[in-house]
């Protein structure tokens, strides 16, 4: 079976690496505020038995981007803009 689904993962606005973990290897596709909470939506494979972590970084405008990461999206929160990067592609 190759059916996939989109799951949501609340995240923190914080320096450093974070992980989202889901069946298969979650692939982030959207980053936005939901009810004031920073949230990542990612494609997962619910039929997979193993949950794998995907490394993500939330970076403020003007801050260094981690090496080897791919931009997923950006969100505006008041006067701040945050950018989501995932490890790999």
PDB file of C-alpha atoms in Angstrom:
ATOM      1  CA  UNK A   1       0.000   0.000   0.000  1.00  0.00           C
ATOM      2  CA  UNK A   2       1.365   3.452  -0.843  1.00  0.00           C
ATOM      3  CA  UNK A   3      -1.344   5.632   0.657  1.00  0.00           C
ATOM      4  CA  UNK A   4      -0.130   8.808   2.330  1.00  0.00           C
ATOM      5  CA  UNK A   5      -1.729  11.406   4.578  1.00  0.00           C
ATOM      6  CA  UNK A   6      -0.986  14.876   5.905  1.00  0.00           C
ATOM      7  CA  UNK A   7      -0.502  15.142   9.662  1.00  0.00           C
ATOM      8  CA  UNK A   8       0.107  18.262  11.722  1.00  0.00           C
ATOM      9  CA  UNK A   9       2.851  18.793  14.273  1.00  0.00           C
ATOM     10  CA  UNK A  10       2.883  21.717  16.741  1.00  0.00           C
ATOM     11  CA  UNK A  11       6.437  23.094  17.062  1.00  0.00           C
ATOM     12  CA  UNK A  12       8.301  25.677  19.141  1.00  0.00           C
ATOM     13  CA  UNK A  13       9.847  28.894  17.893  1.00  0.00           C
ATOM     14  CA  UNK A  14      13.319  28.155  19.263  1.00  0.00           C
ATOM     15  CA  UNK A  15      16.956  28.100  18.216  1.00  0.00           C
ATOM     16  CA  UNK A  16      18.461  24.765  17.295  1.00  0.00           C
ATOM     17  CA  UNK A  17      17.330  21.470  15.882  1.00  0.00           C
ATOM     18  CA  UNK A  18      13.880  20.048  16.550  1.00  0.00           C
ATOM     19  CA  UNK A  19      12.325  16.807  15.347  1.00  0.00           C
ATOM     20  CA  UNK A  20       8.938  15.832  14.034  1.00  0.00           C
ATOM     21  CA  UNK A  21       8.362  12.090  14.179  1.00  0.00           C
ATOM     22  CA  UNK A  22       5.791  10.126  12.226  1.00  0.00           C
ATOM     23  CA  UNK A  23       5.259   6.925  10.257  1.00  0.00           C
ATOM     24  CA  UNK A  24       7.736   6.745   7.432  1.00  0.00           C
ATOM     25  CA  UNK A  25       9.865   9.868   7.205  1.00  0.00           C
ATOM     26  CA  UNK A  26       7.654  12.977   7.570  1.00  0.00           C
ATOM     27  CA  UNK A  27       8.057  15.432   4.676  1.00  0.00           C
ATOM     28  CA  UNK A  28       7.023  18.953   5.731  1.00  0.00           C
ATOM     29  CA  UNK A  29       4.862  20.752   3.172  1.00  0.00           C
ATOM     30  CA  UNK A  30       3.426  23.750   5.064  1.00  0.00           C
ATOM     31  CA  UNK A  31       4.290  25.999   8.018  1.00  0.00           C
ATOM     32  CA  UNK A  32       1.754  28.375   9.592  1.00  0.00           C
ATOM     33  CA  UNK A  33       0.116  29.530  12.802  1.00  0.00           C
ATOM     34  CA  UNK A  34      -2.978  27.583  13.829  1.00  0.00           C
ATOM     35  CA  UNK A  35      -4.834  29.214  16.714  1.00  0.00           C
ATOM     36  CA  UNK A  36      -1.619  31.092  17.527  1.00  0.00           C
ATOM     37  CA  UNK A  37       0.497  27.910  17.636  1.00  0.00           C
ATOM     38  CA  UNK A  38       3.347  27.409  15.130  1.00  0.00           C
ATOM     39  CA  UNK A  39       2.442  24.236  13.242  1.00  0.00           C
ATOM     40  CA  UNK A  40       4.083  22.096  10.569  1.00  0.00           C
ATOM     41  CA  UNK A  41       1.963  19.987   8.218  1.00  0.00           C
ATOM     42  CA  UNK A  42       3.848  17.006   6.810  1.00  0.00           C
ATOM     43  CA  UNK A  43       3.157  14.096   4.468  1.00  0.00           C
ATOM     44  CA  UNK A  44       3.463  10.760   6.276  1.00  0.00           C
ATOM     45  CA  UNK A  45       2.885   7.111   5.372  1.00  0.00           C
ATOM     46  CA  UNK A  46       0.400   5.859   8.018  1.00  0.00           C
ATOM     47  CA  UNK A  47       0.811   2.238   6.912  1.00  0.00           C
ATOM     48  CA  UNK A  48       4.546   2.278   7.786  1.00  0.00           C
ATOM     49  CA  UNK A  49       5.356   0.388  10.973  1.00  0.00           C
ATOM     50  CA  UNK A  50       8.381   2.484  11.878  1.00  0.00           C
ATOM     51  CA  UNK A  51       8.228   6.090  12.993  1.00  0.00           C
ATOM     52  CA  UNK A  52      11.218   8.126  11.872  1.00  0.00           C
ATOM     53  CA  UNK A  53      12.363  11.584  12.972  1.00  0.00           C
ATOM     54  CA  UNK A  54      12.807  14.461  10.537  1.00  0.00           C
ATOM     55  CA  UNK A  55      15.139  17.216  11.692  1.00  0.00           C
ATOM     56  CA  UNK A  56      13.774  20.736  11.309  1.00  0.00           C
ATOM     57  CA  UNK A  57      15.005  24.228  12.136  1.00  0.00           C
ATOM     58  CA  UNK A  58      13.025  27.420  12.648  1.00  0.00           C
ATOM     59  CA  UNK A  59      15.181  30.402  11.755  1.00  0.00           C
ATOM     60  CA  UNK A  60      14.445  34.094  12.178  1.00  0.00           C
ATOM     61  CA  UNK A  61      14.993  36.532   9.318  1.00  0.00           C
ATOM     62  CA  UNK A  62      18.661  37.545   9.171  1.00  0.00           C
ATOM     63  CA  UNK A  63      19.874  34.488  11.098  1.00  0.00           C
ATOM     64  CA  UNK A  64      22.196  31.825   9.603  1.00  0.00           C
ATOM     65  CA  UNK A  65      20.584  28.940   7.714  1.00  0.00           C
ATOM     66  CA  UNK A  66      21.761  25.447   8.742  1.00  0.00           C
ATOM     67  CA  UNK A  67      23.925  23.717   6.130  1.00  0.00           C
ATOM     68  CA  UNK A  68      22.290  20.951   4.085  1.00  0.00           C
ATOM     69  CA  UNK A  69      18.726  22.063   4.761  1.00  0.00           C
ATOM     70  CA  UNK A  70      15.830  22.819   2.406  1.00  0.00           C
ATOM     71  CA  UNK A  71      13.414  25.737   2.864  1.00  0.00           C
ATOM     72  CA  UNK A  72       9.832  24.599   3.442  1.00  0.00           C
ATOM     73  CA  UNK A  73       7.960  27.815   4.170  1.00  0.00           C
ATOM     74  CA  UNK A  74       7.733  30.962   6.248  1.00  0.00           C
ATOM     75  CA  UNK A  75       5.209  32.420   8.666  1.00  0.00           C
ATOM     76  CA  UNK A  76       4.624  35.907   9.986  1.00  0.00           C
ATOM     77  CA  UNK A  77       3.883  36.299  13.692  1.00  0.00           C
ATOM     78  CA  UNK A  78       3.334  39.934  14.586  1.00  0.00           C
ATOM     79  CA  UNK A  79       6.526  41.776  13.689  1.00  0.00           C
ATOM     80  CA  UNK A  80       8.561  38.585  13.269  1.00  0.00           C
ATOM     81  CA  UNK A  81       8.979  36.301  10.262  1.00  0.00           C
ATOM     82  CA  UNK A  82      10.121  32.712  10.888  1.00  0.00           C
ATOM     83  CA  UNK A  83      11.435  30.336   8.238  1.00  0.00           C
ATOM     84  CA  UNK A  84      11.153  26.536   8.402  1.00  0.00           C
ATOM     85  CA  UNK A  85      14.010  24.429   7.057  1.00  0.00           C
ATOM     86  CA  UNK A  86      14.132  20.628   6.992  1.00  0.00           C
ATOM     87  CA  UNK A  87      17.188  18.413   6.906  1.00  0.00           C
ATOM     88  CA  UNK A  88      17.686  16.856   3.481  1.00  0.00           C
ATOM     89  CA  UNK A  89      15.309  17.279   0.564  1.00  0.00           C
TER      90      UNK A  89
END
